[in-house]
Amino acid sequence: MRSTSSSPDPAAFDTRRPVGQNEAVSTTFPRTSKKMLGYNLKQVEEFLESTRHAYDDAGGTDQLTAADIRHTAFAMQKGGYSPSHVDAALERLEDAFALRERERATGESGSQAWLDEARQTAQVIINRLGRPAGHRFSRTSIFSTGYNKADVDRLAAKLVTYFQDGHPVTVDDVRTAVFRPQRTGYREAQVDLVLDSVVDVMLAVR
């Protein structure tokens, strides 16, 4: 069961990995080879430092949120940090910030108000995703590409059953969803916005 303590979860900020019983422990992420692209080293380090300060300064004016972490992007460089390892760390950070946001909100307004808001958001999502297949989102023109409609519709159907019937879908299922490109496909910005809301609701009630 997830802890409800307001203390930060050290694992959320832990980028270290054991390399052997008598070896030093790395304080950074694994890096790609010199010929492969990874995340920009400086940007990753600076972002992690800013998240540590934001988390420690819980009563301050820093407004970094779980959604901000979810939308973070880094430039690419050869020999950079392994994207998969950095992404995994960002997901842990997002979870930690989401938990703190929930604790803060329930402390101010009560848990029932928090859950009511999550239910209202979920209903808006259901109304959108419950539309007929092929018509859930606006489509791009024939001259541009969007998300493959069948791919998005498949995930949308699963999410509707998740919200209505408790069909098992995880936050990672939504976070890692990938859609093929398609001419006259769904507009990416619209799909991404709804999936962001899905993640927000999932984190709010987990």
PDB file of C-alpha atoms in Angstrom:
ATOM      1  CA  MET A   1       0.000   0.000   0.000  1.00  0.00           C
ATOM      2  CA  ARG A   2       1.266   3.489  -0.827  1.00  0.00           C
ATOM      3  CA  SER A   3       2.345   5.488   2.210  1.00  0.00           C
ATOM      4  CA  THR A   4       0.382   8.616   3.043  1.00  0.00           C
ATOM      5  CA  SER A   5       3.251  10.225   4.918  1.00  0.00           C
ATOM      6  CA  SER A   6       4.074  13.771   3.839  1.00  0.00           C
ATOM      7  CA  SER A   7       7.791  13.030   4.027  1.00  0.00           C
ATOM      8  CA  PRO A   8       9.431  12.763   0.611  1.00  0.00           C
ATOM      9  CA  ASP A   9      10.086   9.275  -0.679  1.00  0.00           C
ATOM     10  CA  PRO A  10      13.889   9.004  -1.001  1.00  0.00           C
ATOM     11  CA  ALA A  11      13.491   6.537  -3.861  1.00  0.00           C
ATOM     12  CA  ALA A  12      11.834   9.215  -5.937  1.00  0.00           C
ATOM     13  CA  PHE A  13      15.067  11.195  -6.073  1.00  0.00           C
ATOM     14  CA  ASP A  14      17.458   8.241  -6.018  1.00  0.00           C
ATOM     15  CA  THR A  15      19.301   7.986  -9.323  1.00  0.00           C
ATOM     16  CA  ARG A  16      21.988   5.704  -7.937  1.00  0.00           C
ATOM     17  CA  ARG A  17      22.574   2.110  -8.947  1.00  0.00           C
ATOM     18  CA  PRO A  18      24.829  -0.479  -7.278  1.00  0.00           C
ATOM     19  CA  VAL A  19      27.781  -1.530  -9.432  1.00  0.00           C
ATOM     20  CA  GLY A  20      29.373  -4.151  -7.224  1.00  0.00           C
ATOM     21  CA  GLN A  21      29.999  -4.992  -3.600  1.00  0.00           C
ATOM     22  CA  ASN A  22      33.344  -3.196  -3.380  1.00  0.00           C
ATOM     23  CA  GLU A  23      32.719  -0.545  -6.024  1.00  0.00           C
ATOM     24  CA  ALA A  24      31.512   2.987  -5.581  1.00  0.00           C
ATOM     25  CA  VAL A  25      27.865   3.688  -6.211  1.00  0.00           C
ATOM     26  CA  SER A  26      27.151   5.894  -9.211  1.00  0.00           C
ATOM     27  CA  THR A  27      25.264   9.101  -8.418  1.00  0.00           C
ATOM     28  CA  THR A  28      24.111   9.588 -12.003  1.00  0.00           C
ATOM     29  CA  PHE A  29      22.116   7.691 -14.592  1.00  0.00           C
ATOM     30  CA  PRO A  30      23.666   5.225 -17.011  1.00  0.00           C
ATOM     31  CA  ARG A  31      24.811   6.931 -20.200  1.00  0.00           C
ATOM     32  CA  THR A  32      24.364   5.944 -23.801  1.00  0.00           C
ATOM     33  CA  SER A  33      27.352   5.144 -25.991  1.00  0.00           C
ATOM     34  CA  LYS A  34      29.185   8.023 -27.638  1.00  0.00           C
ATOM     35  CA  LYS A  35      27.382   7.283 -30.900  1.00  0.00           C
ATOM     36  CA  MET A  36      23.877   7.054 -29.460  1.00  0.00           C
ATOM     37  CA  LEU A  37      21.587   9.877 -28.435  1.00  0.00           C
ATOM     38  CA  GLY A  38      20.562  10.331 -24.833  1.00  0.00           C
ATOM     39  CA  TYR A  39      19.178  13.136 -22.698  1.00  0.00           C
ATOM     40  CA  ASN A  40      21.286  16.269 -22.258  1.00  0.00           C
ATOM     41  CA  LEU A  41      23.391  15.789 -19.130  1.00  0.00           C
ATOM     42  CA  LYS A  42      23.265  19.366 -17.873  1.00  0.00           C
ATOM     43  CA  GLN A  43      19.529  19.742 -18.388  1.00  0.00           C
ATOM     44  CA  VAL A  44      18.765  16.528 -16.521  1.00  0.00           C
ATOM     45  CA  GLU A  45      21.029  17.422 -13.596  1.00  0.00           C
ATOM     46  CA  GLU A  46      19.601  20.941 -13.340  1.00  0.00           C
ATOM     47  CA  PHE A  47      16.035  19.682 -13.469  1.00  0.00           C
ATOM     48  CA  LEU A  48      16.619  17.083 -10.771  1.00  0.00           C
ATOM     49  CA  GLU A  49      18.220  19.715  -8.567  1.00  0.00           C
ATOM     50  CA  SER A  50      15.241  22.028  -9.057  1.00  0.00           C
ATOM     51  CA  THR A  51      12.795  19.252  -8.155  1.00  0.00           C
ATOM     52  CA  ARG A  52      14.714  18.500  -4.957  1.00  0.00           C
ATOM     53  CA  HIS A  53      14.527  22.151  -3.940  1.00  0.00           C
ATOM     54  CA  ALA A  54      10.839  22.336  -4.844  1.00  0.00           C
ATOM     55  CA  TYR A  55      10.022  19.240  -2.807  1.00  0.00           C
ATOM     56  CA  ASP A  56      12.046  20.329   0.207  1.00  0.00           C
ATOM     57  CA  ASP A  57      10.472  23.791   0.093  1.00  0.00           C
ATOM     58  CA  ALA A  58       6.978  22.422   0.642  1.00  0.00           C
ATOM     59  CA  GLY A  59       5.691  25.622   2.216  1.00  0.00           C
ATOM     60  CA  GLY A  60       7.394  27.961  -0.217  1.00  0.00           C
ATOM     61  CA  THR A  61       6.251  29.685  -3.361  1.00  0.00           C
ATOM     62  CA  ASP A  62       7.655  27.140  -5.814  1.00  0.00           C
ATOM     63  CA  GLN A  63       4.709  25.825  -7.800  1.00  0.00           C
ATOM     64  CA  LEU A  64       6.317  22.816  -9.488  1.00  0.00           C
ATOM     65  CA  THR A  65       3.596  20.197  -9.916  1.00  0.00           C
ATOM     66  CA  ALA A  66       3.283  16.577 -10.931  1.00  0.00           C
ATOM     67  CA  ALA A  67       1.930  17.759 -14.284  1.00  0.00           C
ATOM     68  CA  ASP A  68       5.016  19.941 -14.795  1.00  0.00           C
ATOM     69  CA  ILE A  69       7.217  16.899 -14.290  1.00  0.00           C
ATOM     70  CA  ARG A  70       5.110  14.854 -16.709  1.00  0.00           C
ATOM     71  CA  HIS A  71       5.563  17.485 -19.428  1.00  0.00           C
ATOM     72  CA  THR A  72       9.304  17.879 -18.953  1.00  0.00           C
ATOM     73  CA  ALA A  73      11.419  17.356 -22.059  1.00  0.00           C
ATOM     74  CA  PHE A  74      15.172  17.384 -22.563  1.00  0.00           C
ATOM     75  CA  ALA A  75      17.376  18.066 -25.547  1.00  0.00           C
ATOM     76  CA  MET A  76      19.252  15.095 -26.949  1.00  0.00           C
ATOM     77  CA  GLN A  77      23.020  14.609 -27.116  1.00  0.00           C
ATOM     78  CA  LYS A  78      25.320  11.747 -28.001  1.00  0.00           C
ATOM     79  CA  GLY A  79      26.556   9.996 -24.895  1.00  0.00           C
ATOM     80  CA  GLY A  80      23.743  11.490 -22.844  1.00  0.00           C
ATOM     81  CA  TYR A  81      21.776   9.932 -20.024  1.00  0.00           C
ATOM     82  CA  SER A  82      19.782   6.803 -20.842  1.00  0.00           C
ATOM     83  CA  PRO A  83      16.231   7.989 -21.663  1.00  0.00           C
ATOM     84  CA  SER A  84      14.592   4.899 -20.172  1.00  0.00           C
ATOM     85  CA  HIS A  85      16.363   5.362 -16.827  1.00  0.00           C
ATOM     86  CA  VAL A  86      15.622   9.088 -16.691  1.00  0.00           C
ATOM     87  CA  ASP A  87      11.983   8.541 -17.663  1.00  0.00           C
ATOM     88  CA  ALA A  88      11.593   5.965 -14.890  1.00  0.00           C
ATOM     89  CA  ALA A  89      12.987   8.445 -12.369  1.00  0.00           C
ATOM     90  CA  LEU A  90      10.652  11.170 -13.619  1.00  0.00           C
ATOM     91  CA  GLU A  91       7.685   8.854 -13.159  1.00  0.00           C
ATOM     92  CA  ARG A  92       8.709   8.260  -9.539  1.00  0.00           C
ATOM     93  CA  LEU A  93       9.040  12.004  -9.064  1.00  0.00           C
ATOM     94  CA  GLU A  94       5.634  12.607 -10.594  1.00  0.00           C
ATOM     95  CA  ASP A  95       4.118  10.067  -8.207  1.00  0.00           C
ATOM     96  CA  ALA A  96       5.802  11.728  -5.223  1.00  0.00           C
ATOM     97  CA  PHE A  97       4.621  15.206  -6.178  1.00  0.00           C
ATOM     98  CA  ALA A  98       1.104  13.946  -6.926  1.00  0.00           C
ATOM     99  CA  LEU A  99       0.936  12.353  -3.483  1.00  0.00           C
ATOM    100  CA  ARG A 100       2.037  15.576  -1.840  1.00  0.00           C
ATOM    101  CA  GLU A 101      -0.508  17.571  -3.836  1.00  0.00           C
ATOM    102  CA  ARG A 102      -3.241  15.200  -2.698  1.00  0.00           C
ATOM    103  CA  GLU A 103      -2.167  15.464   0.929  1.00  0.00           C
ATOM    104  CA  ARG A 104      -2.097  19.245   0.726  1.00  0.00           C
ATOM    105  CA  ALA A 105      -5.515  19.436  -0.932  1.00  0.00           C
ATOM    106  CA  THR A 106      -7.181  16.972   1.433  1.00  0.00           C
ATOM    107  CA  GLY A 107      -5.671  18.817   4.375  1.00  0.00           C
ATOM    108  CA  GLU A 108      -7.225  22.063   3.183  1.00  0.00           C
ATOM    109  CA  SER A 109     -10.593  20.884   1.861  1.00  0.00           C
ATOM    110  CA  GLY A 110     -10.990  17.309   3.075  1.00  0.00           C
ATOM    111  CA  SER A 111     -10.670  13.999   1.285  1.00  0.00           C
ATOM    112  CA  GLN A 112     -14.298  13.981   0.126  1.00  0.00           C
ATOM    113  CA  ALA A 113     -13.878  17.231  -1.808  1.00  0.00           C
ATOM    114  CA  TRP A 114     -10.727  15.837  -3.423  1.00  0.00           C
ATOM    115  CA  LEU A 115     -12.500  12.656  -4.485  1.00  0.00           C
ATOM    116  CA  ASP A 116     -15.534  14.577  -5.730  1.00  0.00           C
ATOM    117  CA  GLU A 117     -13.310  16.664  -7.973  1.00  0.00           C
ATOM    118  CA  ALA A 118     -11.601  13.525  -9.293  1.00  0.00           C
ATOM    119  CA  ARG A 119     -15.004  11.964 -10.051  1.00  0.00           C
ATOM    120  CA  GLN A 120     -16.132  15.077 -11.904  1.00  0.00           C
ATOM    121  CA  THR A 121     -12.980  15.031 -14.015  1.00  0.00           C
ATOM    122  CA  ALA A 122     -13.450  11.317 -14.658  1.00  0.00           C
ATOM    123  CA  GLN A 123     -16.991  11.941 -15.908  1.00  0.00           C
ATOM    124  CA  VAL A 124     -15.753  14.579 -18.348  1.00  0.00           C
ATOM    125  CA  ILE A 125     -13.195  12.064 -19.610  1.00  0.00           C
ATOM    126  CA  ILE A 126     -15.841   9.353 -19.987  1.00  0.00           C
ATOM    127  CA  ASN A 127     -18.067  11.728 -21.945  1.00  0.00           C
ATOM    128  CA  ARG A 128     -15.226  12.367 -24.385  1.00  0.00           C
ATOM    129  CA  LEU A 129     -13.908   8.824 -24.689  1.00  0.00           C
ATOM    130  CA  GLY A 130     -17.397   7.374 -24.883  1.00  0.00           C
ATOM    131  CA  ARG A 131     -17.993   8.945 -28.285  1.00  0.00           C
ATOM    132  CA  PRO A 132     -18.233   6.652 -31.335  1.00  0.00           C
ATOM    133  CA  ALA A 133     -15.004   5.190 -32.654  1.00  0.00           C
ATOM    134  CA  GLY A 134     -13.385   7.431 -35.223  1.00  0.00           C
ATOM    135  CA  HIS A 135     -15.120  10.504 -33.805  1.00  0.00           C
ATOM    136  CA  ARG A 136     -13.620  10.882 -30.340  1.00  0.00           C
ATOM    137  CA  PHE A 137     -11.302  13.738 -31.313  1.00  0.00           C
ATOM    138  CA  SER A 138     -10.874  16.254 -34.103  1.00  0.00           C
ATOM    139  CA  ARG A 139      -8.906  15.016 -37.085  1.00  0.00           C
ATOM    140  CA  THR A 140      -5.997  16.542 -38.939  1.00  0.00           C
ATOM    141  CA  SER A 141      -6.181  17.517 -42.595  1.00  0.00           C
ATOM    142  CA  ILE A 142      -5.154  15.182 -45.371  1.00  0.00           C
ATOM    143  CA  PHE A 143      -1.887  17.102 -45.592  1.00  0.00           C
ATOM    144  CA  SER A 144      -0.762  16.424 -42.018  1.00  0.00           C
ATOM    145  CA  THR A 145      -0.480  13.472 -39.680  1.00  0.00           C
ATOM    146  CA  GLY A 146      -2.003  12.791 -36.316  1.00  0.00           C
ATOM    147  CA  TYR A 147      -2.417   9.810 -34.034  1.00  0.00           C
ATOM    148  CA  ASN A 148      -3.757   6.629 -35.593  1.00  0.00           C
ATOM    149  CA  LYS A 149      -7.477   6.612 -34.859  1.00  0.00           C
ATOM    150  CA  ALA A 150      -7.747   2.863 -34.314  1.00  0.00           C
ATOM    151  CA  ASP A 151      -4.838   2.911 -31.849  1.00  0.00           C
ATOM    152  CA  VAL A 152      -6.350   5.762 -29.850  1.00  0.00           C
ATOM    153  CA  ASP A 153      -9.843   4.270 -29.968  1.00  0.00           C
ATOM    154  CA  ARG A 154      -8.508   0.978 -28.638  1.00  0.00           C
ATOM    155  CA  LEU A 155      -6.992   2.689 -25.597  1.00  0.00           C
ATOM    156  CA  ALA A 156     -10.050   4.900 -25.175  1.00  0.00           C
ATOM    157  CA  ALA A 157     -12.331   1.859 -24.966  1.00  0.00           C
ATOM    158  CA  LYS A 158     -10.116   0.345 -22.275  1.00  0.00           C
ATOM    159  CA  LEU A 159     -10.159   3.583 -20.297  1.00  0.00           C
ATOM    160  CA  VAL A 160     -13.941   3.807 -20.424  1.00  0.00           C
ATOM    161  CA  THR A 161     -14.225   0.311 -18.960  1.00  0.00           C
ATOM    162  CA  TYR A 162     -11.585   1.270 -16.384  1.00  0.00           C
ATOM    163  CA  PHE A 163     -13.635   4.212 -15.157  1.00  0.00           C
ATOM    164  CA  GLN A 164     -17.029   2.545 -15.411  1.00  0.00           C
ATOM    165  CA  ASP A 165     -16.329  -1.086 -14.519  1.00  0.00           C
ATOM    166  CA  GLY A 166     -12.922  -1.108 -12.836  1.00  0.00           C
ATOM    167  CA  HIS A 167     -11.214  -2.843 -15.766  1.00  0.00           C
ATOM    168  CA  PRO A 168      -7.494  -3.014 -14.879  1.00  0.00           C
ATOM    169  CA  VAL A 169      -5.466  -0.240 -16.497  1.00  0.00           C
ATOM    170  CA  THR A 170      -2.324   1.155 -14.888  1.00  0.00           C
ATOM    171  CA  VAL A 171      -0.862   4.639 -14.910  1.00  0.00           C
ATOM    172  CA  ASP A 172       2.111   3.242 -16.816  1.00  0.00           C
ATOM    173  CA  ASP A 173      -0.245   1.887 -19.481  1.00  0.00           C
ATOM    174  CA  VAL A 174      -1.348   5.451 -20.146  1.00  0.00           C
ATOM    175  CA  ARG A 175       2.054   7.066 -19.722  1.00  0.00           C
ATOM    176  CA  THR A 176       3.743   4.727 -22.171  1.00  0.00           C
ATOM    177  CA  ALA A 177       0.962   4.566 -24.759  1.00  0.00           C
ATOM    178  CA  VAL A 178       2.322   4.954 -28.290  1.00  0.00           C
ATOM    179  CA  PHE A 179       0.221   5.613 -31.377  1.00  0.00           C
ATOM    180  CA  ARG A 180       1.190   5.163 -34.986  1.00  0.00           C
ATOM    181  CA  PRO A 181       1.098   8.258 -37.221  1.00  0.00           C
ATOM    182  CA  GLN A 182      -1.781   8.567 -39.660  1.00  0.00           C
ATOM    183  CA  ARG A 183      -2.905  11.159 -42.182  1.00  0.00           C
ATOM    184  CA  THR A 184      -6.264  12.593 -41.104  1.00  0.00           C
ATOM    185  CA  GLY A 185      -5.577  11.024 -37.719  1.00  0.00           C
ATOM    186  CA  TYR A 186      -6.655  12.429 -34.380  1.00  0.00           C
ATOM    187  CA  ARG A 187      -5.097  15.754 -33.398  1.00  0.00           C
ATOM    188  CA  GLU A 188      -2.236  14.957 -31.067  1.00  0.00           C
ATOM    189  CA  ALA A 189      -2.741  17.933 -28.747  1.00  0.00           C
ATOM    190  CA  GLN A 190      -6.337  16.939 -28.002  1.00  0.00           C
ATOM    191  CA  VAL A 191      -5.464  13.318 -27.312  1.00  0.00           C
ATOM    192  CA  ASP A 192      -2.498  14.250 -25.133  1.00  0.00           C
ATOM    193  CA  LEU A 193      -4.614  16.663 -23.091  1.00  0.00           C
ATOM    194  CA  VAL A 194      -7.215  14.010 -22.301  1.00  0.00           C
ATOM    195  CA  LEU A 195      -4.579  11.408 -21.448  1.00  0.00           C
ATOM    196  CA  ASP A 196      -2.952  13.926 -19.108  1.00  0.00           C
ATOM    197  CA  SER A 197      -6.292  14.249 -17.336  1.00  0.00           C
ATOM    198  CA  VAL A 198      -6.567  10.466 -17.132  1.00  0.00           C
ATOM    199  CA  VAL A 199      -3.180  10.284 -15.409  1.00  0.00           C
ATOM    200  CA  ASP A 200      -4.202  13.073 -13.021  1.00  0.00           C
ATOM    201  CA  VAL A 201      -7.319  11.162 -11.979  1.00  0.00           C
ATOM    202  CA  MET A 202      -5.451   7.875 -11.612  1.00  0.00           C
ATOM    203  CA  LEU A 203      -2.844   9.490  -9.387  1.00  0.00           C
ATOM    204  CA  ALA A 204      -5.548  11.248  -7.387  1.00  0.00           C
ATOM    205  CA  VAL A 205      -7.352   8.053  -6.394  1.00  0.00           C
ATOM    206  CA  ARG A 206      -4.574   5.452  -6.188  1.00  0.00           C
TER     207      ARG A 206
END
